[in-house]
Amino acid sequence: MNSSSRYVEATAHPTMGIVLLGGLSDPINRIPLHGSAGIAYTIKNKDSVARTRISFSDTKRWYKFNGKEIEESSRSPMSFIRKYEERLKTKYRTKYVNFESENQDILSGSSDAGAAAIGKCMQYLLPDEDPVAMENYLRMISESVGRSLFGGLTITELINHGTRTKQLLNHEELRDYEITAFTFPHERRPSDDIHFNIKKLPEYPQRVMSANSKLIELQKLAGKKDIEGIFELAHNDTDEYHSLVEKAGVKIITPEMRVLMKDVNMIRKNIWCSYIVTGGNNVFVASKNEDSEAISDKLQRPDVRITKLIVTGQPKVTSSNI
């Protein structure tokens, strides 16, 4: 990253859905049309993070992602920085506010991680700013950023014309479970293909009611620390969600992924496990720690990468010179 004498740097983790989100109010503010839930994850024994730095300069401005200059757009981090730029310039007596970010070993959910990392930097720099307003501004970058901001298991609910996320369980409360990612060798579809097609379906109002009902059930399961019940709910939601997504003309689950999912259902007759498929090219399989290796052995394929994941916590400020 570029050198600067005054900066703050933070890391945040990627996420995956538990109650999957489909449908946004508009392409700019990206407010969800129903509640959702998710978890923050990292690779077991290795950091899977977005690493982001906000710095100040009196000579030059830069905005970089993975080492390359980025342009301003409605989903660019620059749009979020603009909300706070004048306050930063006044408080820190600087001419330019700069941004850099890079992804490290992220399988899926990188936009949540990137948005949460820049949010953590901004919270550090402007601690008196309204955190709910900041979360909603961050949705311009990623609609499910709250999952990464709070870590562990979270739900995001609609409140008035915005959203608010809260944590239901911290990552330590899910430490006895592991998630194995089976990554297939094909390109993922853009999330907006889902968000702006699914809401056109006549069945969409029913999906909204179903998703919100699942959030009520999820909170009950979390209250009882019923982790397997939580992943069972996610398994069922994956099936419901993707049946609608395919009706909307967006095919996420390939035939090869479908075969693996059927194999998971066979394994479930003897060993507890469940699957989650979000919007990418991964099938995530949750299991007890002690069963993870045996399940991986049964499901391995020649062209499918296997990665062990665990649920993880909130973003962290890793260094600063302010």
CSV table of C-alpha atoms in Angstrom, one decimal:
chain,number,residue,atom,x,y,z
A,1,MET,CA,0.0,0.0,0.0
A,2,ASN,CA,1.1,3.6,-0.6
A,3,SER,CA,3.0,5.2,2.2
A,4,SER,CA,1.5,8.1,4.1
A,5,SER,CA,2.5,9.5,7.5
A,6,ARG,CA,-1.1,9.7,8.7
A,7,TYR,CA,-3.4,6.7,8.2
A,8,VAL,CA,-5.6,4.1,9.8
A,9,GLU,CA,-5.8,0.5,8.5
A,10,ALA,CA,-8.4,-2.2,9.3
A,11,THR,CA,-9.3,-5.7,8.3
A,12,ALA,CA,-12.8,-7.3,8.0
A,13,HIS,CA,-14.0,-10.8,7.1
A,14,PRO,CA,-16.2,-12.0,4.2
A,15,THR,CA,-19.6,-13.4,4.8
A,16,MET,CA,-22.2,-15.9,3.6
A,17,GLY,CA,-26.0,-15.9,3.9
A,18,ILE,CA,-28.1,-18.0,6.3
A,19,VAL,CA,-31.4,-16.5,5.3
A,20,LEU,CA,-30.6,-15.4,1.8
A,21,LEU,CA,-31.2,-11.9,0.4
A,22,GLY,CA,-32.9,-11.3,-2.9
A,23,GLY,CA,-34.3,-8.0,-3.9
A,24,LEU,CA,-33.2,-4.4,-3.5
A,25,SER,CA,-35.1,-1.1,-3.4
A,26,ASP,CA,-32.8,0.6,-6.0
A,27,PRO,CA,-29.3,0.3,-7.5
A,28,ILE,CA,-27.9,3.3,-5.6
A,29,ASN,CA,-28.9,3.0,-1.9
A,30,ARG,CA,-29.3,-0.8,-2.1
A,31,ILE,CA,-31.7,-1.1,0.7
A,32,PRO,CA,-33.0,-4.7,1.0
A,33,LEU,CA,-36.7,-5.4,0.4
A,34,HIS,CA,-36.8,-8.0,3.2
A,35,GLY,CA,-34.7,-9.1,6.2
A,36,SER,CA,-31.9,-11.5,6.0
A,37,ALA,CA,-29.3,-13.3,8.1
A,38,GLY,CA,-25.7,-14.4,7.7
A,39,ILE,CA,-22.3,-15.2,9.2
A,40,ALA,CA,-18.8,-13.8,9.0
A,41,TYR,CA,-16.2,-16.4,8.2
A,42,THR,CA,-12.5,-16.9,7.8
A,43,ILE,CA,-10.3,-19.7,6.5
A,44,LYS,CA,-9.3,-22.1,9.3
A,45,ASN,CA,-5.8,-21.3,10.5
A,46,LYS,CA,-5.4,-18.4,8.0
A,47,ASP,CA,-6.8,-14.9,7.7
A,48,SER,CA,-9.4,-14.4,5.0
A,49,VAL,CA,-9.9,-10.6,5.0
A,50,ALA,CA,-10.2,-7.3,3.2
A,51,ARG,CA,-7.4,-5.0,4.3
A,52,THR,CA,-8.3,-1.4,3.9
A,53,ARG,CA,-6.5,1.9,4.6
A,54,ILE,CA,-7.7,5.5,4.7
A,55,SER,CA,-4.9,8.0,4.7
A,56,PHE,CA,-4.3,11.7,4.4
A,57,SER,CA,-2.1,13.7,2.0
A,58,ASP,CA,-1.5,17.3,1.0
A,59,THR,CA,0.1,16.5,-2.3
A,60,LYS,CA,-1.8,13.6,-4.0
A,61,ARG,CA,-5.1,11.7,-4.1
A,62,TRP,CA,-5.4,8.0,-4.8
A,63,TYR,CA,-8.1,5.3,-4.7
A,64,LYS,CA,-6.9,1.8,-5.2
A,65,PHE,CA,-8.2,-1.7,-5.1
A,66,ASN,CA,-5.9,-4.7,-5.3
A,67,GLY,CA,-3.1,-2.3,-6.5
A,68,LYS,CA,-5.1,-0.8,-9.3
A,69,GLU,CA,-6.7,2.6,-9.6
A,70,ILE,CA,-10.5,2.6,-9.4
A,71,GLU,CA,-13.1,4.9,-10.9
A,72,GLU,CA,-15.9,6.5,-9.0
A,73,SER,CA,-19.3,4.8,-9.4
A,74,SER,CA,-22.5,4.4,-7.3
A,75,ARG,CA,-20.9,1.2,-5.6
A,76,SER,CA,-17.4,2.7,-5.3
A,77,PRO,CA,-15.9,3.2,-1.8
A,78,MET,CA,-15.4,6.8,-3.0
A,79,SER,CA,-19.1,7.4,-2.8
A,80,PHE,CA,-19.1,6.4,0.8
A,81,ILE,CA,-16.0,8.6,1.6
A,82,ARG,CA,-17.7,11.6,0.0
A,83,LYS,CA,-20.3,11.4,2.8
A,84,TYR,CA,-17.6,12.2,5.4
A,85,GLU,CA,-14.8,13.8,3.3
A,86,GLU,CA,-15.3,17.4,4.5
A,87,ARG,CA,-15.5,16.4,8.2
A,88,LEU,CA,-12.3,14.4,7.7
A,89,LYS,CA,-10.5,17.3,6.0
A,90,THR,CA,-11.6,19.7,8.7
A,91,LYS,CA,-10.7,17.5,11.6
A,92,TYR,CA,-7.4,16.2,10.3
A,93,ARG,CA,-6.4,19.4,8.4
A,94,THR,CA,-5.7,17.6,5.1
A,95,LYS,CA,-6.2,18.3,1.5
A,96,TYR,CA,-6.8,14.8,0.2
A,97,VAL,CA,-8.5,11.7,1.7
A,98,ASN,CA,-7.1,8.5,0.1
A,99,PHE,CA,-8.3,5.0,0.0
A,100,GLU,CA,-6.6,1.6,-0.6
A,101,SER,CA,-8.0,-1.9,-0.2
A,102,GLU,CA,-6.9,-5.5,-1.1
A,103,ASN,CA,-8.5,-8.9,-0.7
A,104,GLN,CA,-6.6,-11.7,0.9
A,105,ASP,CA,-7.8,-15.3,0.4
A,106,ILE,CA,-11.6,-14.5,0.1
A,107,LEU,CA,-13.8,-17.2,-1.5
A,108,SER,CA,-17.1,-15.3,-1.5
A,109,GLY,CA,-18.6,-12.2,0.1
A,110,SER,CA,-15.7,-9.9,-0.5
A,111,SER,CA,-17.8,-6.8,-1.0
A,112,ASP,CA,-19.2,-7.2,2.6
A,113,ALA,CA,-15.6,-7.4,3.9
A,114,GLY,CA,-14.4,-4.4,1.9
A,115,ALA,CA,-17.3,-2.3,3.0
A,116,ALA,CA,-17.0,-3.3,6.6
A,117,ALA,CA,-13.2,-2.6,6.6
A,118,ILE,CA,-13.7,0.9,5.3
A,119,GLY,CA,-16.5,1.4,7.8
A,120,LYS,CA,-14.2,0.3,10.7
A,121,CYS,CA,-11.6,2.9,9.5
A,122,MET,CA,-14.2,5.6,9.4
A,123,GLN,CA,-15.6,4.7,12.9
A,124,TYR,CA,-12.0,5.1,14.2
A,125,LEU,CA,-11.5,8.4,12.5
A,126,LEU,CA,-15.0,9.8,13.3
A,127,PRO,CA,-16.1,8.0,16.5
A,128,ASP,CA,-19.1,10.4,17.1
A,129,GLU,CA,-20.8,9.6,13.9
A,130,ASP,CA,-24.2,7.7,14.0
A,131,PRO,CA,-23.4,4.0,13.5
A,132,VAL,CA,-26.8,3.2,12.1
A,133,ALA,CA,-26.5,5.9,9.5
A,134,MET,CA,-23.0,4.8,8.6
A,135,GLU,CA,-24.2,1.2,8.2
A,136,ASN,CA,-26.8,2.3,5.7
A,137,TYR,CA,-24.3,4.5,3.8
A,138,LEU,CA,-22.0,1.5,3.6
A,139,ARG,CA,-24.8,-0.4,1.8
A,140,MET,CA,-24.0,1.6,-1.3
A,141,ILE,CA,-21.0,-0.6,-1.5
A,142,SER,CA,-22.6,-3.9,-0.3
A,143,GLU,CA,-26.2,-4.5,0.8
A,144,SER,CA,-25.2,-7.1,3.4
A,145,VAL,CA,-22.3,-5.2,5.0
A,146,GLY,CA,-23.8,-5.6,8.5
A,147,ARG,CA,-22.9,-9.3,8.6
A,148,SER,CA,-19.2,-8.3,8.4
A,149,LEU,CA,-19.5,-5.3,10.6
A,150,PHE,CA,-20.9,-7.3,13.6
A,151,GLY,CA,-19.4,-10.7,13.0
A,152,GLY,CA,-20.6,-14.1,14.2
A,153,LEU,CA,-24.3,-14.8,13.4
A,154,THR,CA,-26.3,-11.7,12.5
A,155,ILE,CA,-29.7,-10.7,11.3
A,156,THR,CA,-30.5,-7.5,9.3
A,157,GLU,CA,-34.0,-6.1,9.7
A,158,LEU,CA,-35.8,-3.3,7.9
A,159,ILE,CA,-36.5,-0.3,10.0
A,160,ASN,CA,-38.5,2.6,8.5
A,161,HIS,CA,-36.6,3.3,5.2
A,162,GLY,CA,-33.3,1.8,6.2
A,163,THR,CA,-31.8,-1.3,7.9
A,164,ARG,CA,-30.2,-2.3,11.1
A,165,THR,CA,-28.1,-5.3,11.9
A,166,LYS,CA,-27.6,-7.1,15.2
A,167,GLN,CA,-25.6,-10.0,16.3
A,168,LEU,CA,-27.4,-13.1,17.6
A,169,LEU,CA,-24.4,-15.3,18.4
A,170,ASN,CA,-20.7,-14.5,18.6
A,171,HIS,CA,-18.2,-16.6,16.8
A,172,GLU,CA,-17.1,-18.5,20.0
A,173,GLU,CA,-20.6,-19.8,20.3
A,174,LEU,CA,-20.2,-21.6,16.9
A,175,ARG,CA,-16.7,-22.8,17.5
A,176,ASP,CA,-17.7,-26.5,17.6
A,177,TYR,CA,-18.8,-26.3,13.9
A,178,GLU,CA,-16.8,-26.1,10.7
A,179,ILE,CA,-17.9,-25.1,7.2
A,180,THR,CA,-16.2,-26.8,4.2
A,181,ALA,CA,-16.2,-24.8,1.0
A,182,PHE,CA,-16.4,-26.7,-2.3
A,183,THR,CA,-15.4,-24.2,-4.9
A,184,PHE,CA,-16.3,-25.1,-8.5
A,185,PRO,CA,-14.3,-23.9,-11.6
A,186,HIS,CA,-16.8,-21.5,-13.2
A,187,GLU,CA,-17.5,-17.8,-13.1
A,188,ARG,CA,-20.0,-16.5,-10.6
A,189,ARG,CA,-23.0,-14.5,-11.7
A,190,PRO,CA,-23.3,-10.8,-10.6
A,191,SER,CA,-25.5,-10.4,-7.5
A,192,ASP,CA,-27.5,-7.7,-9.2
A,193,ASP,CA,-28.7,-10.4,-11.7
A,194,ILE,CA,-30.5,-11.9,-8.7
A,195,HIS,CA,-31.6,-8.7,-6.9
A,196,PHE,CA,-33.3,-7.0,-9.9
A,197,ASN,CA,-34.9,-10.1,-11.4
A,198,ILE,CA,-36.3,-12.0,-8.5
A,199,LYS,CA,-38.5,-9.2,-7.3
A,200,LYS,CA,-40.4,-9.3,-10.7
A,201,LEU,CA,-41.7,-12.8,-9.9
A,202,PRO,CA,-45.4,-13.1,-8.8
A,203,GLU,CA,-44.1,-15.4,-6.0
A,204,TYR,CA,-41.9,-12.7,-4.6
A,205,PRO,CA,-44.2,-11.3,-1.9
A,206,GLN,CA,-44.5,-14.8,-0.5
A,207,ARG,CA,-40.7,-15.0,-0.5
A,208,VAL,CA,-40.6,-11.8,1.5
A,209,MET,CA,-43.0,-13.2,4.1
A,210,SER,CA,-41.1,-16.5,4.2
A,211,ALA,CA,-37.7,-14.8,4.8
A,212,ASN,CA,-39.0,-12.6,7.5
A,213,SER,CA,-40.7,-15.6,9.2
A,214,LYS,CA,-37.4,-17.5,9.1
A,215,LEU,CA,-35.8,-14.6,10.9
A,216,ILE,CA,-38.2,-15.0,13.8
A,217,GLU,CA,-37.4,-18.7,13.9
A,218,LEU,CA,-33.7,-18.0,13.7
A,219,GLN,CA,-33.8,-15.8,16.7
A,220,LYS,CA,-35.5,-18.6,18.7
A,221,LEU,CA,-32.9,-21.1,17.6
A,222,ALA,CA,-30.1,-18.7,18.5
A,223,GLY,CA,-31.7,-18.2,22.0
A,224,LYS,CA,-31.5,-21.9,22.5
A,225,LYS,CA,-28.0,-22.1,21.1
A,226,ASP,CA,-29.4,-24.7,18.6
A,227,ILE,CA,-26.5,-24.5,16.1
A,228,GLU,CA,-27.6,-27.5,14.0
A,229,GLY,CA,-31.1,-26.1,13.9
A,230,ILE,CA,-29.7,-22.8,12.5
A,231,PHE,CA,-27.8,-24.6,9.7
A,232,GLU,CA,-30.9,-26.7,9.0
A,233,LEU,CA,-32.8,-23.5,8.5
A,234,ALA,CA,-30.1,-22.3,6.2
A,235,HIS,CA,-30.2,-25.6,4.2
A,236,ASN,CA,-34.0,-25.3,3.7
A,237,ASP,CA,-33.6,-21.6,2.8
A,238,THR,CA,-31.0,-22.4,0.1
A,239,ASP,CA,-33.5,-24.8,-1.6
A,240,GLU,CA,-36.4,-22.3,-1.4
A,241,TYR,CA,-34.3,-19.3,-2.6
A,242,HIS,CA,-32.7,-21.0,-5.6
A,243,SER,CA,-35.9,-22.4,-6.8
A,244,LEU,CA,-37.1,-18.8,-7.1
A,245,VAL,CA,-33.9,-17.5,-8.5
A,246,GLU,CA,-34.0,-20.1,-11.3
A,247,LYS,CA,-37.6,-19.1,-12.1
A,248,ALA,CA,-36.3,-15.5,-12.4
A,249,GLY,CA,-33.9,-16.7,-15.1
A,250,VAL,CA,-30.7,-16.7,-13.0
A,251,LYS,CA,-29.0,-20.1,-12.8
A,252,ILE,CA,-26.4,-20.2,-10.0
A,253,ILE,CA,-26.4,-23.9,-9.2
A,254,THR,CA,-24.7,-25.8,-12.0
A,255,PRO,CA,-25.4,-29.5,-12.7
A,256,GLU,CA,-22.0,-30.4,-11.0
A,257,MET,CA,-23.0,-28.4,-7.9
A,258,ARG,CA,-26.4,-30.1,-7.9
A,259,VAL,CA,-24.8,-33.5,-7.8
A,260,LEU,CA,-22.7,-32.6,-4.8
A,261,MET,CA,-25.8,-31.2,-3.0
A,262,LYS,CA,-27.5,-34.5,-3.6
A,263,ASP,CA,-24.5,-36.3,-2.2
A,264,VAL,CA,-24.8,-34.2,0.9
A,265,ASN,CA,-28.4,-35.2,1.3
A,266,MET,CA,-27.3,-38.9,1.2
A,267,ILE,CA,-24.6,-38.3,3.8
A,268,ARG,CA,-27.2,-36.6,6.0
A,269,LYS,CA,-28.9,-39.9,6.5
A,270,ASN,CA,-26.0,-41.1,8.6
A,271,ILE,CA,-23.9,-38.0,9.6
A,272,TRP,CA,-25.4,-34.6,10.4
A,273,CYS,CA,-24.4,-31.9,7.9
A,274,SER,CA,-26.1,-29.3,5.8
A,275,TYR,CA,-25.4,-27.1,2.7
A,276,ILE,CA,-25.6,-23.5,1.9
A,277,VAL,CA,-25.4,-22.0,-1.7
A,278,THR,CA,-25.4,-18.3,-1.9
A,279,GLY,CA,-24.8,-16.4,-5.2
A,280,GLY,CA,-21.4,-17.7,-6.2
A,281,ASN,CA,-19.6,-20.9,-7.3
A,282,ASN,CA,-19.3,-22.5,-3.8
A,283,VAL,CA,-21.3,-25.2,-2.0
A,284,PHE,CA,-20.7,-24.6,1.7
A,285,VAL,CA,-21.2,-27.7,3.9
A,286,ALA,CA,-21.6,-27.2,7.6
A,287,SER,CA,-20.8,-30.0,10.0
A,288,LYS,CA,-19.5,-30.7,13.5
A,289,ASN,CA,-15.7,-30.3,13.7
A,290,GLU,CA,-15.1,-34.0,14.3
A,291,ASP,CA,-17.1,-35.0,11.2
A,292,SER,CA,-15.6,-32.4,8.8
A,293,GLU,CA,-12.7,-34.5,7.4
A,294,ALA,CA,-14.8,-37.6,6.8
A,295,ILE,CA,-17.5,-35.6,5.0
A,296,SER,CA,-14.8,-33.9,2.8
A,297,ASP,CA,-13.4,-37.2,1.8
A,298,LYS,CA,-16.8,-38.4,0.7
A,299,LEU,CA,-17.4,-35.3,-1.3
A,300,GLN,CA,-14.1,-34.5,-3.0
A,301,ARG,CA,-13.9,-34.1,-6.8
A,302,PRO,CA,-10.9,-33.7,-9.1
A,303,ASP,CA,-11.7,-30.1,-10.2
A,304,VAL,CA,-13.2,-28.8,-7.0
A,305,ARG,CA,-11.1,-26.9,-4.4
A,306,ILE,CA,-11.8,-27.7,-0.8
A,307,THR,CA,-11.3,-25.0,1.9
A,308,LYS,CA,-12.0,-25.3,5.6
A,309,LEU,CA,-13.8,-22.3,7.1
A,310,ILE,CA,-14.8,-21.2,10.6
A,311,VAL,CA,-17.2,-18.5,11.8
A,312,THR,CA,-15.3,-15.4,12.9
A,313,GLY,CA,-15.7,-12.0,14.5
A,314,GLN,CA,-15.8,-8.2,13.9
A,315,PRO,CA,-13.5,-6.0,11.9
A,316,LYS,CA,-10.3,-4.8,13.6
A,317,VAL,CA,-8.1,-1.8,13.4
A,318,THR,CA,-4.7,-3.3,12.7
A,319,SER,CA,-2.5,-0.2,12.7
A,320,SER,CA,-2.8,3.6,12.7
A,321,ASN,CA,-0.8,6.8,12.9
A,322,ILE,CA,-3.3,9.5,13.6
